[in-house]
Amino acid sequence: MISVMRPSIYRTVKSSNRGFTLFEVLISMAVVAFALLHSLALTVRSLQLNQSAQFRTQAVVLSGDIVERMEANNPGAFNRNYEIGADSAISNSPNCLNTTCTSAQLAQFDLAQWKQAIANRFPGGKGGITANVSGDAVVYTITITWLDRRSKTTYATSGSQETFSYVASKIIYNKV
């Protein structure tokens, strides 16, 4: 009698078809965790730089705001009424919204609102304006400074924050 060999129901599994080992699973989990951590670090850095960009944009907007106020109050601007130190505070500012003000009072009102906006929008925010007469014009230099945490560097004077500045200038001619 001839014996026929039947294939076994229980085949031996080849080593390449056995699936993942525990070690391979751990390695792949480590690679995924590493990628997720770098993605998180990238997101945090992006948020820091986005906030810094927002501060710079606000500085441009606020310097433009005070320039427009100067142009609207040409007599006050030409008489150097918009000059103020960065550490100076304005007390007893007139309310020029409801009453008529002189050009000097309007300049004081404008500066009080401008300084308040800077203090509200920037950490450690300060604004200063200097004026220099040049012939029949006044050259204003507007400086806005604030504290920002853009880097991990520790600075001796301000801890982990760095001082940033935005400087703009405007020439006011006498239109009267």
C-alpha positions as YAML, in Angstrom:
chain: A
units: angstrom
residues:
- id: 1
  name: MET
  ca: [0.00, 0.00, 0.00]
- id: 2
  name: ILE
  ca: [1.15, 3.36, -0.87]
- id: 3
  name: SER
  ca: [1.06, 5.91, 1.82]
- id: 4
  name: VAL
  ca: [-0.01, 9.42, 0.86]
- id: 5
  name: MET
  ca: [1.36, 12.24, 2.88]
- id: 6
  name: ARG
  ca: [-1.20, 14.74, 3.80]
- id: 7
  name: PRO
  ca: [-0.28, 18.26, 4.69]
- id: 8
  name: SER
  ca: [-0.57, 18.92, 8.38]
- id: 9
  name: ILE
  ca: [-3.28, 21.18, 9.63]
- id: 10
  name: TYR
  ca: [-0.85, 22.62, 12.07]
- id: 11
  name: ARG
  ca: [1.85, 24.03, 9.91]
- id: 12
  name: THR
  ca: [4.95, 25.31, 11.44]
- id: 13
  name: VAL
  ca: [5.00, 29.06, 11.41]
- id: 14
  name: LYS
  ca: [7.92, 30.65, 9.70]
- id: 15
  name: SER
  ca: [9.92, 33.07, 11.79]
- id: 16
  name: SER
  ca: [9.04, 36.01, 9.50]
- id: 17
  name: ASN
  ca: [5.30, 35.51, 10.04]
- id: 18
  name: ARG
  ca: [5.28, 35.39, 13.81]
- id: 19
  name: GLY
  ca: [4.40, 39.12, 14.32]
- id: 20
  name: PHE
  ca: [6.11, 41.78, 16.36]
- id: 21
  name: THR
  ca: [8.14, 41.00, 19.38]
- id: 22
  name: LEU
  ca: [7.82, 43.02, 22.55]
- id: 23
  name: PHE
  ca: [11.19, 44.64, 21.88]
- id: 24
  name: GLU
  ca: [10.11, 45.89, 18.46]
- id: 25
  name: VAL
  ca: [6.90, 47.33, 19.96]
- id: 26
  name: LEU
  ca: [8.91, 49.18, 22.62]
- id: 27
  name: ILE
  ca: [11.27, 50.63, 20.01]
- id: 28
  name: SER
  ca: [8.39, 51.87, 17.86]
- id: 29
  name: MET
  ca: [6.69, 53.41, 20.91]
- id: 30
  name: ALA
  ca: [9.92, 55.20, 21.79]
- id: 31
  name: VAL
  ca: [10.23, 56.59, 18.27]
- id: 32
  name: VAL
  ca: [6.61, 57.83, 18.35]
- id: 33
  name: ALA
  ca: [7.09, 59.38, 21.81]
- id: 34
  name: PHE
  ca: [10.25, 61.13, 20.65]
- id: 35
  name: ALA
  ca: [8.42, 62.56, 17.62]
- id: 36
  name: LEU
  ca: [5.51, 63.74, 19.78]
- id: 37
  name: LEU
  ca: [7.83, 65.47, 22.25]
- id: 38
  name: HIS
  ca: [9.60, 67.32, 19.44]
- id: 39
  name: SER
  ca: [6.25, 68.29, 17.99]
- id: 40
  name: LEU
  ca: [5.20, 69.69, 21.38]
- id: 41
  name: ALA
  ca: [8.46, 71.64, 21.72]
- id: 42
  name: LEU
  ca: [7.98, 73.06, 18.24]
- id: 43
  name: THR
  ca: [4.43, 74.13, 19.11]
- id: 44
  name: VAL
  ca: [5.55, 75.87, 22.31]
- id: 45
  name: ARG
  ca: [8.32, 77.72, 20.46]
- id: 46
  name: SER
  ca: [5.86, 78.74, 17.77]
- id: 47
  name: LEU
  ca: [3.53, 80.19, 20.39]
- id: 48
  name: GLN
  ca: [6.39, 82.18, 21.94]
- id: 49
  name: LEU
  ca: [7.39, 83.65, 18.60]
- id: 50
  name: ASN
  ca: [3.76, 84.36, 17.75]
- id: 51
  name: GLN
  ca: [3.38, 86.38, 20.96]
- id: 52
  name: SER
  ca: [6.57, 88.28, 20.17]
- id: 53
  name: ALA
  ca: [5.25, 89.09, 16.72]
- id: 54
  name: GLN
  ca: [2.01, 90.28, 18.27]
- id: 55
  name: PHE
  ca: [3.94, 92.64, 20.57]
- id: 56
  name: ARG
  ca: [5.86, 94.09, 17.61]
- id: 57
  name: THR
  ca: [2.63, 94.56, 15.67]
- id: 58
  name: GLN
  ca: [1.01, 96.32, 18.61]
- id: 59
  name: ALA
  ca: [4.05, 98.61, 18.88]
- id: 60
  name: VAL
  ca: [3.67, 99.59, 15.23]
- id: 61
  name: VAL
  ca: [-0.06, 100.22, 15.70]
- id: 62
  name: LEU
  ca: [0.43, 102.34, 18.82]
- id: 63
  name: SER
  ca: [3.20, 104.41, 17.29]
- id: 64
  name: GLY
  ca: [0.95, 105.01, 14.28]
- id: 65
  name: ASP
  ca: [-1.84, 105.99, 16.65]
- id: 66
  name: ILE
  ca: [0.18, 108.72, 18.35]
- id: 67
  name: VAL
  ca: [1.48, 109.95, 14.98]
- id: 68
  name: GLU
  ca: [-2.10, 110.35, 13.74]
- id: 69
  name: ARG
  ca: [-2.98, 112.22, 16.91]
- id: 70
  name: MET
  ca: [-0.01, 114.54, 16.34]
- id: 71
  name: GLU
  ca: [-1.08, 115.20, 12.76]
- id: 72
  name: ALA
  ca: [-4.65, 115.95, 13.90]
- id: 73
  name: ASN
  ca: [-3.33, 118.38, 16.51]
- id: 74
  name: ASN
  ca: [-0.76, 120.19, 14.36]
- id: 75
  name: PRO
  ca: [-0.43, 123.31, 16.56]
- id: 76
  name: GLY
  ca: [0.19, 121.16, 19.64]
- id: 77
  name: ALA
  ca: [2.64, 118.94, 17.79]
- id: 78
  name: PHE
  ca: [4.53, 121.85, 16.24]
- id: 79
  name: ASN
  ca: [4.87, 123.45, 19.72]
- id: 80
  name: ARG
  ca: [6.49, 120.21, 21.01]
- id: 81
  name: ASN
  ca: [3.59, 119.37, 23.34]
- id: 82
  name: TYR
  ca: [3.91, 115.67, 22.54]
- id: 83
  name: GLU
  ca: [7.35, 115.31, 24.08]
- id: 84
  name: ILE
  ca: [7.36, 112.93, 27.08]
- id: 85
  name: GLY
  ca: [9.88, 110.69, 28.83]
- id: 86
  name: ALA
  ca: [9.46, 106.93, 28.94]
- id: 87
  name: ASP
  ca: [9.21, 106.89, 32.74]
- id: 88
  name: SER
  ca: [7.00, 109.99, 32.95]
- id: 89
  name: ALA
  ca: [3.41, 109.65, 34.07]
- id: 90
  name: ILE
  ca: [0.58, 112.02, 33.22]
- id: 91
  name: SER
  ca: [-1.60, 113.10, 36.09]
- id: 92
  name: ASN
  ca: [-4.81, 115.10, 35.86]
- id: 93
  name: SER
  ca: [-5.26, 114.69, 32.14]
- id: 94
  name: PRO
  ca: [-8.21, 116.72, 30.82]
- id: 95
  name: ASN
  ca: [-11.13, 114.86, 29.24]
- id: 96
  name: CYS
  ca: [-11.18, 116.23, 25.72]
- id: 97
  name: LEU
  ca: [-13.97, 113.92, 24.60]
- id: 98
  name: ASN
  ca: [-16.74, 115.97, 26.20]
- id: 99
  name: THR
  ca: [-15.19, 119.41, 26.47]
- id: 100
  name: THR
  ca: [-13.25, 121.76, 24.23]
- id: 101
  name: CYS
  ca: [-9.53, 121.69, 24.91]
- id: 102
  name: THR
  ca: [-6.59, 123.79, 23.85]
- id: 103
  name: SER
  ca: [-3.94, 122.20, 21.65]
- id: 104
  name: ALA
  ca: [-1.68, 121.70, 24.70]
- id: 105
  name: GLN
  ca: [-4.51, 120.05, 26.67]
- id: 106
  name: LEU
  ca: [-5.36, 117.83, 23.71]
- id: 107
  name: ALA
  ca: [-1.73, 116.74, 23.49]
- id: 108
  name: GLN
  ca: [-1.76, 115.90, 27.20]
- id: 109
  name: PHE
  ca: [-5.02, 113.95, 26.74]
- id: 110
  name: ASP
  ca: [-3.58, 112.06, 23.74]
- id: 111
  name: LEU
  ca: [-0.40, 111.17, 25.61]
- id: 112
  name: ALA
  ca: [-2.34, 109.94, 28.65]
- id: 113
  name: GLN
  ca: [-4.43, 107.61, 26.48]
- id: 114
  name: TRP
  ca: [-1.36, 106.44, 24.55]
- id: 115
  name: LYS
  ca: [0.66, 105.70, 27.70]
- id: 116
  name: GLN
  ca: [-2.30, 103.82, 29.19]
- id: 117
  name: ALA
  ca: [-2.67, 101.70, 26.03]
- id: 118
  name: ILE
  ca: [1.03, 100.80, 26.16]
- id: 119
  name: ALA
  ca: [0.81, 99.85, 29.84]
- id: 120
  name: ASN
  ca: [-2.25, 97.66, 29.13]
- id: 121
  name: ARG
  ca: [-0.88, 95.82, 26.08]
- id: 122
  name: PHE
  ca: [2.76, 95.15, 26.95]
- id: 123
  name: PRO
  ca: [4.46, 93.48, 29.90]
- id: 124
  name: GLY
  ca: [6.68, 96.20, 31.38]
- id: 125
  name: GLY
  ca: [5.59, 98.49, 28.55]
- id: 126
  name: LYS
  ca: [6.83, 102.07, 28.38]
- id: 127
  name: GLY
  ca: [6.54, 104.76, 25.75]
- id: 128
  name: GLY
  ca: [8.59, 107.89, 25.28]
- id: 129
  name: ILE
  ca: [8.68, 110.65, 22.69]
- id: 130
  name: THR
  ca: [11.49, 113.09, 22.02]
- id: 131
  name: ALA
  ca: [11.27, 116.17, 19.80]
- id: 132
  name: ASN
  ca: [13.98, 118.07, 17.91]
- id: 133
  name: VAL
  ca: [13.38, 121.29, 16.02]
- id: 134
  name: SER
  ca: [14.81, 121.28, 12.53]
- id: 135
  name: GLY
  ca: [14.11, 124.54, 10.70]
- id: 136
  name: ASP
  ca: [10.38, 124.86, 10.12]
- id: 137
  name: ALA
  ca: [9.70, 121.28, 11.28]
- id: 138
  name: VAL
  ca: [9.74, 119.22, 14.46]
- id: 139
  name: VAL
  ca: [11.21, 115.72, 14.26]
- id: 140
  name: TYR
  ca: [9.59, 113.36, 16.76]
- id: 141
  name: THR
  ca: [11.19, 110.06, 17.76]
- id: 142
  name: ILE
  ca: [8.72, 107.60, 19.26]
- id: 143
  name: THR
  ca: [10.08, 104.70, 21.32]
- id: 144
  name: ILE
  ca: [8.05, 101.85, 22.77]
- id: 145
  name: THR
  ca: [9.79, 99.27, 24.97]
- id: 146
  name: TRP
  ca: [8.52, 96.05, 26.54]
- id: 147
  name: LEU
  ca: [9.75, 92.83, 28.15]
- id: 148
  name: ASP
  ca: [9.56, 89.58, 26.22]
- id: 149
  name: ARG
  ca: [10.58, 85.96, 26.81]
- id: 150
  name: ARG
  ca: [11.79, 84.86, 23.38]
- id: 151
  name: SER
  ca: [14.73, 82.81, 24.46]
- id: 152
  name: LYS
  ca: [15.77, 80.51, 27.28]
- id: 153
  name: THR
  ca: [18.78, 82.69, 28.02]
- id: 154
  name: THR
  ca: [18.95, 84.20, 31.49]
- id: 155
  name: TYR
  ca: [19.92, 87.86, 31.47]
- id: 156
  name: ALA
  ca: [21.69, 89.45, 34.42]
- id: 157
  name: THR
  ca: [19.51, 92.56, 34.48]
- id: 158
  name: SER
  ca: [16.04, 91.20, 33.77]
- id: 159
  name: GLY
  ca: [16.15, 87.49, 34.64]
- id: 160
  name: SER
  ca: [14.77, 85.42, 31.81]
- id: 161
  name: GLN
  ca: [13.19, 88.34, 29.98]
- id: 162
  name: GLU
  ca: [14.70, 90.56, 27.36]
- id: 163
  name: THR
  ca: [13.84, 94.20, 26.65]
- id: 164
  name: PHE
  ca: [12.66, 94.94, 23.13]
- id: 165
  name: SER
  ca: [12.11, 98.34, 21.54]
- id: 166
  name: TYR
  ca: [10.33, 99.75, 18.56]
- id: 167
  name: VAL
  ca: [11.49, 103.16, 17.34]
- id: 168
  name: ALA
  ca: [9.72, 105.31, 14.76]
- id: 169
  name: SER
  ca: [10.13, 108.91, 13.71]
- id: 170
  name: LYS
  ca: [7.77, 111.50, 12.31]
- id: 171
  name: ILE
  ca: [8.38, 114.99, 10.90]
- id: 172
  name: ILE
  ca: [5.68, 117.53, 11.72]
- id: 173
  name: TYR
  ca: [5.57, 120.69, 9.60]
- id: 174
  name: ASN
  ca: [3.75, 123.82, 10.70]
- id: 175
  name: LYS
  ca: [0.46, 123.86, 8.78]
- id: 176
  name: VAL
  ca: [-0.88, 127.02, 10.40]
...
